Amino acid sequence: MNRMVKFLRAVVISITMAFAGLLVIELGLFSLGIDAQSPSQSFQMEVAGELLGEYDPVRFWRLKSVEPVYSEDSRRVMCLTDSVAVMYEGKGYPEILSKQLQQSHPDQDIEIFNGGVPGYTSFQGFKYLFHELISYQPELIILCYGWNDHWYSNNGLPDKAQRPQKAGLLSQLDFLRSVRLIHARVLAKQQRGYQATSGSTLRVSLQDYRANLEQIIKRCEIEGIHVVMMTAPYYQLETELEQLHNEYNDVVRELSTRYQLPLVDLIHEFKDREDLFIEPDTDPVHYNWQGSEIVARALLPKVVPLLVTE
């Protein structure tokens, strides 16, 4: 009995000393102004003070509380894309296309999930599909990535080389400065083998972009899922960016031809139409609800033959 009491006392003393030591370290780091951003915080999306996304160990980040909800017997469609589909809540081209299908074919039970996530690349898109969405057994996927793929990486690493933290004790203690510092060191060590210069590395290279899209197409082919491809339209880009963006759009055209997939290519329809963009003077990427209407209208004849039954 005495031995057990001594053991428990030793455990309590050890835990107390450990927490006291941790407190001293925390106070020391605080007084010196030393801190490190939590790896989970670094993948959250904050827009106009509102936190839109949360950390995801596979996809880096995800929209909060967004997942497909289908009725049991519906024909299931998914739009895999980025922020262009979610700029207007309920007025993106997935929602507009859904309404158009209801009007043109009211007897068909077709439901569309808007899988657009701000900042997503084709790398995150195929992770999203393979790890989550495919379990919902979609019948058709509308595929459109590109803008974020040829954006520069903030830390000099392409998406495929990123090593986000794994869930565990460290992630539960991220409120401590000392733990955040350890976490940052761990991630740095994991990524040390990849040499890249910040500001010059694209998130997804042209070669990897092609490979990512092909992975999605081939997996869908195996699963019996139809694919409709889209190029990403824009409004009057600078020459260098326009050339780069069109190289990525050319990959989409090439793959749609090779795999004989329906393609919606609206580059020329949008290029000189400032009225189709939210802020054409500063943002040549995000089209407004009028632009979304045009996209949905172009998708309709591509989608109907793949879904509508007599």
C-alpha atoms as a printed R data frame, in Angstrom:
    type eleno elety resid chain resno       x      y       z
1   ATOM     1    CA   MET     A     1   0.000  0.000   0.000
2   ATOM     2    CA   ASN     A     2   2.775  2.396   0.955
3   ATOM     3    CA   ARG     A     3   4.568  1.511  -2.275
4   ATOM     4    CA   MET     A     4   1.455  2.435  -4.319
5   ATOM     5    CA   VAL     A     5   1.060  5.735  -2.463
6   ATOM     6    CA   LYS     A     6   4.698  6.584  -3.122
7   ATOM     7    CA   PHE     A     7   4.288  5.709  -6.795
8   ATOM     8    CA   LEU     A     8   1.188  7.887  -7.198
9   ATOM     9    CA   ARG     A     9   2.896 10.722  -5.345
10  ATOM    10    CA   ALA     A    10   5.879 10.466  -7.686
11  ATOM    11    CA   VAL     A    11   3.562 10.540 -10.727
12  ATOM    12    CA   VAL     A    12   1.742 13.629  -9.442
13  ATOM    13    CA   ILE     A    13   5.033 15.388  -8.689
14  ATOM    14    CA   SER     A    14   6.377 14.522 -12.154
15  ATOM    15    CA   ILE     A    15   3.259 15.810 -13.904
16  ATOM    16    CA   THR     A    16   3.282 18.980 -11.797
17  ATOM    17    CA   MET     A    17   6.941 19.629 -12.585
18  ATOM    18    CA   ALA     A    18   6.340 18.984 -16.281
19  ATOM    19    CA   PHE     A    19   3.480 21.497 -16.421
20  ATOM    20    CA   ALA     A    20   5.491 23.977 -14.364
21  ATOM    21    CA   GLY     A    21   8.378 23.633 -16.796
22  ATOM    22    CA   LEU     A    22   6.024 24.050 -19.751
23  ATOM    23    CA   LEU     A    23   4.540 27.154 -18.141
24  ATOM    24    CA   VAL     A    24   8.014 28.641 -17.682
25  ATOM    25    CA   ILE     A    25   8.817 27.933 -21.350
26  ATOM    26    CA   GLU     A    26   5.509 29.487 -22.479
27  ATOM    27    CA   LEU     A    27   6.114 32.616 -20.404
28  ATOM    28    CA   GLY     A    28   9.656 32.851 -21.726
29  ATOM    29    CA   LEU     A    29   8.538 32.528 -25.352
30  ATOM    30    CA   PHE     A    30   5.777 35.067 -24.746
31  ATOM    31    CA   SER     A    31   8.141 37.598 -23.163
32  ATOM    32    CA   LEU     A    32  10.572 37.213 -26.072
33  ATOM    33    CA   GLY     A    33   7.800 37.516 -28.642
34  ATOM    34    CA   ILE     A    34   8.647 34.125 -30.150
35  ATOM    35    CA   ASP     A    35   5.764 32.310 -31.817
36  ATOM    36    CA   ALA     A    36   4.931 30.043 -34.726
37  ATOM    37    CA   GLN     A    37   1.705 29.708 -36.613
38  ATOM    38    CA   SER     A    38  -0.207 26.533 -35.976
39  ATOM    39    CA   PRO     A    39  -0.060 24.287 -39.047
40  ATOM    40    CA   SER     A    40  -3.820 23.882 -38.779
41  ATOM    41    CA   GLN     A    41  -4.338 27.643 -38.625
42  ATOM    42    CA   SER     A    42  -2.161 28.144 -41.702
43  ATOM    43    CA   PHE     A    43  -4.643 26.167 -43.778
44  ATOM    44    CA   GLN     A    44  -7.755 28.001 -42.637
45  ATOM    45    CA   MET     A    45  -9.377 30.486 -45.001
46  ATOM    46    CA   GLU     A    46 -10.420 33.824 -43.598
47  ATOM    47    CA   VAL     A    47 -12.240 36.248 -45.884
48  ATOM    48    CA   ALA     A    48 -13.443 39.642 -44.622
49  ATOM    49    CA   GLY     A    49 -13.019 38.424 -41.054
50  ATOM    50    CA   GLU     A    50 -15.140 35.322 -41.585
51  ATOM    51    CA   LEU     A    51 -13.544 31.904 -41.260
52  ATOM    52    CA   LEU     A    52 -14.762 29.976 -44.305
53  ATOM    53    CA   GLY     A    53 -12.577 26.913 -44.152
54  ATOM    54    CA   GLU     A    54 -11.037 24.498 -41.723
55  ATOM    55    CA   TYR     A    55  -7.975 22.279 -41.719
56  ATOM    56    CA   ASP     A    56  -8.107 18.933 -43.504
57  ATOM    57    CA   PRO     A    57  -5.227 16.414 -43.255
58  ATOM    58    CA   VAL     A    58  -5.725 15.145 -46.820
59  ATOM    59    CA   ARG     A    59  -6.964 18.159 -48.785
60  ATOM    60    CA   PHE     A    60  -5.105 20.812 -46.707
61  ATOM    61    CA   TRP     A    61  -8.378 22.688 -46.090
62  ATOM    62    CA   ARG     A    62 -12.092 22.203 -46.614
63  ATOM    63    CA   LEU     A    63 -15.272 24.241 -46.411
64  ATOM    64    CA   LYS     A    64 -17.014 23.875 -43.076
65  ATOM    65    CA   SER     A    65 -20.095 21.641 -42.938
66  ATOM    66    CA   VAL     A    66 -20.290 21.136 -46.710
67  ATOM    67    CA   GLU     A    67 -20.965 17.631 -47.971
68  ATOM    68    CA   PRO     A    68 -23.259 16.020 -50.557
69  ATOM    69    CA   VAL     A    69 -26.861 15.315 -49.604
70  ATOM    70    CA   TYR     A    70 -28.743 13.212 -52.142
71  ATOM    71    CA   SER     A    71 -32.116 11.515 -52.081
72  ATOM    72    CA   GLU     A    72 -31.886  7.750 -52.377
73  ATOM    73    CA   ASP     A    73 -32.959  7.317 -56.012
74  ATOM    74    CA   SER     A    74 -31.601 10.528 -57.548
75  ATOM    75    CA   ARG     A    75 -29.224 10.788 -60.508
76  ATOM    76    CA   ARG     A    76 -26.161 12.249 -58.833
77  ATOM    77    CA   VAL     A    77 -24.000 14.980 -60.346
78  ATOM    78    CA   MET     A    78 -20.932 16.647 -58.816
79  ATOM    79    CA   CYS     A    79 -19.132 19.822 -59.864
80  ATOM    80    CA   LEU     A    80 -15.429 19.566 -59.007
81  ATOM    81    CA   THR     A    81 -13.997 23.057 -59.159
82  ATOM    82    CA   ASP     A    82 -12.701 26.048 -57.205
83  ATOM    83    CA   SER     A    83 -14.093 29.380 -55.996
84  ATOM    84    CA   VAL     A    84 -15.683 30.316 -59.347
85  ATOM    85    CA   ALA     A    85 -18.690 28.155 -58.418
86  ATOM    86    CA   VAL     A    86 -19.199 29.476 -54.886
87  ATOM    87    CA   MET     A    87 -18.798 33.258 -55.160
88  ATOM    88    CA   TYR     A    88 -22.563 33.766 -55.066
89  ATOM    89    CA   GLU     A    89 -24.184 31.482 -52.522
90  ATOM    90    CA   GLY     A    90 -26.921 29.584 -54.318
91  ATOM    91    CA   LYS     A    91 -26.233 31.352 -57.631
92  ATOM    92    CA   GLY     A    92 -23.204 29.479 -58.939
93  ATOM    93    CA   TYR     A    93 -23.442 27.517 -62.161
94  ATOM    94    CA   PRO     A    94 -24.117 24.212 -60.319
95  ATOM    95    CA   GLU     A    95 -27.260 25.636 -58.705
96  ATOM    96    CA   ILE     A    96 -28.359 27.363 -61.915
97  ATOM    97    CA   LEU     A    97 -27.813 24.176 -63.917
98  ATOM    98    CA   SER     A    98 -29.907 22.284 -61.383
99  ATOM    99    CA   LYS     A    99 -32.805 24.713 -61.874
100 ATOM   100    CA   GLN     A   100 -32.474 24.512 -65.659
101 ATOM   101    CA   LEU     A   101 -32.665 20.721 -65.520
102 ATOM   102    CA   GLN     A   102 -35.743 20.886 -63.294
103 ATOM   103    CA   GLN     A   103 -37.432 23.217 -65.773
104 ATOM   104    CA   SER     A   104 -36.484 21.299 -68.913
105 ATOM   105    CA   HIS     A   105 -36.943 17.793 -67.489
106 ATOM   106    CA   PRO     A   106 -39.239 17.989 -64.438
107 ATOM   107    CA   ASP     A   107 -39.826 14.239 -64.550
108 ATOM   108    CA   GLN     A   108 -36.133 13.495 -63.954
109 ATOM   109    CA   ASP     A   109 -34.758 13.310 -60.403
110 ATOM   110    CA   ILE     A   110 -31.320 14.877 -60.962
111 ATOM   111    CA   GLU     A   111 -29.451 16.424 -58.024
112 ATOM   112    CA   ILE     A   112 -26.245 18.442 -58.300
113 ATOM   113    CA   PHE     A   113 -23.654 18.903 -55.558
114 ATOM   114    CA   ASN     A   114 -21.530 22.046 -55.740
115 ATOM   115    CA   GLY     A   115 -18.056 20.754 -54.879
116 ATOM   116    CA   GLY     A   116 -16.348 24.088 -55.448
117 ATOM   117    CA   VAL     A   117 -13.759 24.970 -52.792
118 ATOM   118    CA   PRO     A   118 -11.870 28.296 -52.870
119 ATOM   119    CA   GLY     A   119  -8.188 27.887 -53.622
120 ATOM   120    CA   TYR     A   120  -8.427 24.306 -54.847
121 ATOM   121    CA   THR     A   121  -6.101 22.855 -57.453
122 ATOM   122    CA   SER     A   122  -6.477 19.696 -59.517
123 ATOM   123    CA   PHE     A   123  -4.283 17.964 -56.908
124 ATOM   124    CA   GLN     A   124  -6.777 18.757 -54.152
125 ATOM   125    CA   GLY     A   125  -9.617 17.912 -56.510
126 ATOM   126    CA   PHE     A   126  -8.543 14.334 -57.099
127 ATOM   127    CA   LYS     A   127  -7.854 13.921 -53.364
128 ATOM   128    CA   TYR     A   128 -11.368 15.202 -52.663
129 ATOM   129    CA   LEU     A   129 -12.855 12.784 -55.186
130 ATOM   130    CA   PHE     A   130 -10.861  9.691 -54.222
131 ATOM   131    CA   HIS     A   131 -11.062 10.099 -50.444
132 ATOM   132    CA   GLU     A   132 -14.633 11.346 -50.065
133 ATOM   133    CA   LEU     A   133 -16.894 12.086 -52.992
134 ATOM   134    CA   ILE     A   134 -16.617  8.816 -54.871
135 ATOM   135    CA   SER     A   135 -18.292  7.025 -51.957
136 ATOM   136    CA   TYR     A   136 -21.506  8.904 -52.819
137 ATOM   137    CA   GLN     A   137 -21.599  7.076 -56.167
138 ATOM   138    CA   PRO     A   138 -21.998 10.037 -58.532
139 ATOM   139    CA   GLU     A   139 -23.182  9.362 -62.056
140 ATOM   140    CA   LEU     A   140 -21.566 12.415 -63.621
141 ATOM   141    CA   ILE     A   141 -18.744 14.789 -62.711
142 ATOM   142    CA   ILE     A   142 -18.250 18.262 -64.190
143 ATOM   143    CA   LEU     A   143 -14.541 19.009 -63.967
144 ATOM   144    CA   CYS     A   144 -12.958 22.477 -63.969
145 ATOM   145    CA   TYR     A   145  -9.630 23.404 -62.346
146 ATOM   146    CA   GLY     A   146  -6.714 25.518 -63.496
147 ATOM   147    CA   TRP     A   147  -6.455 28.951 -61.932
148 ATOM   148    CA   ASN     A   148  -4.988 27.868 -58.622
149 ATOM   149    CA   ASP     A   149  -2.833 25.219 -60.279
150 ATOM   150    CA   HIS     A   150  -0.662 27.818 -62.004
151 ATOM   151    CA   TRP     A   151  -0.574 30.157 -59.008
152 ATOM   152    CA   TYR     A   152   2.739 30.490 -57.161
153 ATOM   153    CA   SER     A   153   3.174 28.489 -53.969
154 ATOM   154    CA   ASN     A   154   3.493 30.596 -50.814
155 ATOM   155    CA   ASN     A   155   6.245 28.432 -49.334
156 ATOM   156    CA   GLY     A   156   8.046 27.371 -52.502
157 ATOM   157    CA   LEU     A   157   6.622 23.848 -52.487
158 ATOM   158    CA   PRO     A   158   4.182 22.428 -55.033
159 ATOM   159    CA   ASP     A   159   1.000 20.876 -53.709
160 ATOM   160    CA   LYS     A   160   2.304 17.337 -54.128
161 ATOM   161    CA   ALA     A   161   5.267 18.089 -51.819
162 ATOM   162    CA   GLN     A   162   3.262 19.696 -49.020
163 ATOM   163    CA   ARG     A   163   3.305 17.742 -45.746
164 ATOM   164    CA   PRO     A   164   0.452 18.943 -43.543
165 ATOM   165    CA   GLN     A   165   0.399 17.738 -39.967
166 ATOM   166    CA   LYS     A   166  -1.230 14.513 -38.885
167 ATOM   167    CA   ALA     A   167  -3.899 14.553 -36.217
168 ATOM   168    CA   GLY     A   168  -2.598 13.586 -32.805
169 ATOM   169    CA   LEU     A   169  -1.437 14.917 -29.468
170 ATOM   170    CA   LEU     A   170   0.527 17.785 -31.008
171 ATOM   171    CA   SER     A   171  -2.501 19.037 -32.918
172 ATOM   172    CA   GLN     A   172  -4.550 18.968 -29.711
173 ATOM   173    CA   LEU     A   173  -1.963 21.170 -27.978
174 ATOM   174    CA   ASP     A   174  -1.558 23.760 -30.746
175 ATOM   175    CA   PHE     A   175  -2.699 26.490 -28.355
176 ATOM   176    CA   LEU     A   176   0.774 26.312 -26.750
177 ATOM   177    CA   ARG     A   177   3.577 28.325 -28.348
178 ATOM   178    CA   SER     A   178   6.146 25.674 -27.562
179 ATOM   179    CA   VAL     A   179   4.045 23.025 -29.303
180 ATOM   180    CA   ARG     A   180   3.550 25.236 -32.353
181 ATOM   181    CA   LEU     A   181   7.327 25.692 -32.580
182 ATOM   182    CA   ILE     A   182   7.868 21.934 -32.374
183 ATOM   183    CA   HIS     A   183   5.182 21.432 -34.988
184 ATOM   184    CA   ALA     A   184   6.816 23.909 -37.342
185 ATOM   185    CA   ARG     A   185  10.186 22.164 -36.908
186 ATOM   186    CA   VAL     A   186   8.611 18.775 -37.637
187 ATOM   187    CA   LEU     A   187   7.005 20.049 -40.838
188 ATOM   188    CA   ALA     A   188  10.233 21.734 -41.913
189 ATOM   189    CA   LYS     A   189  12.112 18.467 -41.426
190 ATOM   190    CA   GLN     A   190   9.493 16.559 -43.432
191 ATOM   191    CA   GLN     A   191   9.812 18.997 -46.318
192 ATOM   192    CA   ARG     A   192  13.585 19.472 -46.169
193 ATOM   193    CA   GLY     A   193  14.244 17.006 -48.970
194 ATOM   194    CA   TYR     A   194  12.430 19.169 -51.500
195 ATOM   195    CA   GLN     A   195  14.460 22.087 -52.825
196 ATOM   196    CA   ALA     A   196  12.468 24.991 -54.216
197 ATOM   197    CA   THR     A   197  12.634 28.781 -54.232
198 ATOM   198    CA   SER     A   198   9.614 30.562 -52.826
199 ATOM   199    CA   GLY     A   199   7.870 32.740 -55.387
200 ATOM   200    CA   SER     A   200   9.005 30.740 -58.406
201 ATOM   201    CA   THR     A   201   7.264 27.395 -57.925
202 ATOM   202    CA   LEU     A   202   3.777 26.778 -59.281
203 ATOM   203    CA   ARG     A   203   1.390 24.915 -57.027
204 ATOM   204    CA   VAL     A   204   0.807 22.368 -59.793
205 ATOM   205    CA   SER     A   205   3.100 22.190 -62.817
206 ATOM   206    CA   LEU     A   206   1.643 21.754 -66.293
207 ATOM   207    CA   GLN     A   207   2.855 18.156 -66.352
208 ATOM   208    CA   ASP     A   208   1.292 17.388 -62.963
209 ATOM   209    CA   TYR     A   209  -1.911 19.178 -63.973
210 ATOM   210    CA   ARG     A   210  -2.270 16.801 -66.901
211 ATOM   211    CA   ALA     A   211  -1.503 13.819 -64.657
212 ATOM   212    CA   ASN     A   212  -4.035 14.902 -62.018
213 ATOM   213    CA   LEU     A   213  -6.827 15.337 -64.552
214 ATOM   214    CA   GLU     A   214  -5.980 12.004 -66.144
215 ATOM   215    CA   GLN     A   215  -6.143 10.286 -62.766
216 ATOM   216    CA   ILE     A   216  -9.631 11.683 -62.260
217 ATOM   217    CA   ILE     A   217 -10.742 10.707 -65.767
218 ATOM   218    CA   LYS     A   218  -9.363  7.172 -65.555
219 ATOM   219    CA   ARG     A   219 -10.807  6.536 -62.107
220 ATOM   220    CA   CYS     A   220 -14.198  7.774 -63.285
221 ATOM   221    CA   GLU     A   221 -13.917  5.507 -66.315
222 ATOM   222    CA   ILE     A   222 -13.309  2.511 -64.036
223 ATOM   223    CA   GLU     A   223 -16.253  3.472 -61.811
224 ATOM   224    CA   GLY     A   224 -18.578  4.084 -64.752
225 ATOM   225    CA   ILE     A   225 -18.872  7.818 -64.011
226 ATOM   226    CA   HIS     A   226 -19.441 10.246 -66.898
227 ATOM   227    CA   VAL     A   227 -17.109 13.267 -67.089
228 ATOM   228    CA   VAL     A   228 -17.783 16.665 -68.656
229 ATOM   229    CA   MET     A   229 -14.744 18.952 -68.866
230 ATOM   230    CA   MET     A   230 -14.558 22.742 -68.746
231 ATOM   231    CA   THR     A   231 -11.860 25.256 -69.581
232 ATOM   232    CA   ALA     A   232 -11.582 28.225 -67.201
233 ATOM   233    CA   PRO     A   233 -12.721 31.483 -68.869
234 ATOM   234    CA   TYR     A   234 -11.224 34.874 -68.075
235 ATOM   235    CA   TYR     A   235 -11.419 38.588 -68.841
236 ATOM   236    CA   GLN     A   236  -8.521 40.369 -70.602
237 ATOM   237    CA   LEU     A   237  -5.372 39.005 -68.978
238 ATOM   238    CA   GLU     A   238  -1.845 40.349 -69.220
239 ATOM   239    CA   THR     A   239   0.049 38.670 -72.043
240 ATOM   240    CA   GLU     A   240   2.307 36.476 -69.868
241 ATOM   241    CA   LEU     A   241  -0.496 35.244 -67.597
242 ATOM   242    CA   GLU     A   242  -2.813 34.698 -70.551
243 ATOM   243    CA   GLN     A   243  -0.208 32.534 -72.259
244 ATOM   244    CA   LEU     A   244   0.330 30.460 -69.101
245 ATOM   245    CA   HIS     A   245  -3.384 30.082 -68.438
246 ATOM   246    CA   ASN     A   246  -4.073 29.005 -72.001
247 ATOM   247    CA   GLU     A   247  -1.404 26.307 -71.727
248 ATOM   248    CA   TYR     A   248  -3.446 24.809 -68.893
249 ATOM   249    CA   ASN     A   249  -6.674 25.223 -70.856
250 ATOM   250    CA   ASP     A   250  -5.013 23.475 -73.804
251 ATOM   251    CA   VAL     A   251  -4.410 20.448 -71.572
252 ATOM   252    CA   VAL     A   252  -8.153 20.305 -70.884
253 ATOM   253    CA   ARG     A   253  -8.903 20.453 -74.612
254 ATOM   254    CA   GLU     A   254  -6.306 17.789 -75.347
255 ATOM   255    CA   LEU     A   255  -7.651 15.378 -72.724
256 ATOM   256    CA   SER     A   256 -11.269 15.905 -73.732
257 ATOM   257    CA   THR     A   257 -10.311 14.952 -77.293
258 ATOM   258    CA   ARG     A   258  -8.163 11.984 -76.288
259 ATOM   259    CA   TYR     A   259 -10.794 10.485 -74.003
260 ATOM   260    CA   GLN     A   260 -13.740 11.653 -76.142
261 ATOM   261    CA   LEU     A   261 -15.317 13.637 -73.327
262 ATOM   262    CA   PRO     A   262 -17.833 16.494 -73.686
263 ATOM   263    CA   LEU     A   263 -16.149 19.900 -73.395
264 ATOM   264    CA   VAL     A   264 -17.495 23.334 -72.487
265 ATOM   265    CA   ASP     A   265 -15.020 25.913 -73.789
266 ATOM   266    CA   LEU     A   266 -16.213 29.496 -73.274
267 ATOM   267    CA   ILE     A   267 -12.921 31.381 -73.508
268 ATOM   268    CA   HIS     A   268 -13.958 33.539 -76.467
269 ATOM   269    CA   GLU     A   269 -17.449 34.195 -75.079
270 ATOM   270    CA   PHE     A   270 -16.009 35.658 -71.861
271 ATOM   271    CA   LYS     A   271 -12.728 37.245 -72.910
272 ATOM   272    CA   ASP     A   272 -14.080 40.714 -73.787
273 ATOM   273    CA   ARG     A   273 -17.209 40.732 -71.607
274 ATOM   274    CA   GLU     A   274 -16.506 42.794 -68.508
275 ATOM   275    CA   ASP     A   275 -20.214 42.627 -67.658
276 ATOM   276    CA   LEU     A   276 -19.792 38.920 -66.887
277 ATOM   277    CA   PHE     A   277 -17.275 39.429 -64.062
278 ATOM   278    CA   ILE     A   278 -17.701 40.524 -60.460
279 ATOM   279    CA   GLU     A   279 -14.840 43.051 -60.471
280 ATOM   280    CA   PRO     A   280 -13.393 43.073 -64.002
281 ATOM   281    CA   ASP     A   281 -10.871 45.837 -63.281
282 ATOM   282    CA   THR     A   282  -9.114 43.872 -60.542
283 ATOM   283    CA   ASP     A   283 -10.299 40.278 -60.873
284 ATOM   284    CA   PRO     A   284 -10.302 38.609 -64.322
285 ATOM   285    CA   VAL     A   285 -11.146 35.214 -62.818
286 ATOM   286    CA   HIS     A   286 -14.456 35.233 -60.946
287 ATOM   287    CA   TYR     A   287 -17.522 35.648 -63.114
288 ATOM   288    CA   ASN     A   288 -20.808 36.927 -61.722
289 ATOM   289    CA   TRP     A   289 -24.268 35.338 -61.786
290 ATOM   290    CA   GLN     A   290 -24.688 36.371 -65.444
291 ATOM   291    CA   GLY     A   291 -21.501 34.541 -66.305
292 ATOM   292    CA   SER     A   292 -22.690 31.574 -64.267
293 ATOM   293    CA   GLU     A   293 -25.930 31.569 -66.285
294 ATOM   294    CA   ILE     A   294 -23.942 31.317 -69.514
295 ATOM   295    CA   VAL     A   295 -21.820 28.472 -68.123
296 ATOM   296    CA   ALA     A   296 -24.912 26.569 -66.965
297 ATOM   297    CA   ARG     A   297 -26.629 27.118 -70.314
298 ATOM   298    CA   ALA     A   298 -23.583 25.713 -72.117
299 ATOM   299    CA   LEU     A   299 -23.427 22.717 -69.781
300 ATOM   300    CA   LEU     A   300 -27.087 21.786 -70.187
301 ATOM   301    CA   PRO     A   301 -26.859 20.167 -73.674
302 ATOM   302    CA   LYS     A   302 -23.694 18.327 -72.607
303 ATOM   303    CA   VAL     A   303 -25.265 16.915 -69.467
304 ATOM   304    CA   VAL     A   304 -28.743 15.984 -70.701
305 ATOM   305    CA   PRO     A   305 -27.727 13.141 -73.068
306 ATOM   306    CA   LEU     A   306 -25.691 11.542 -70.270
307 ATOM   307    CA   LEU     A   307 -28.424 11.648 -67.638
308 ATOM   308    CA   VAL     A   308 -31.896 11.994 -69.062
309 ATOM   309    CA   THR     A   309 -33.804  8.789 -69.694
310 ATOM   310    CA   GLU     A   310 -36.962  8.534 -71.768
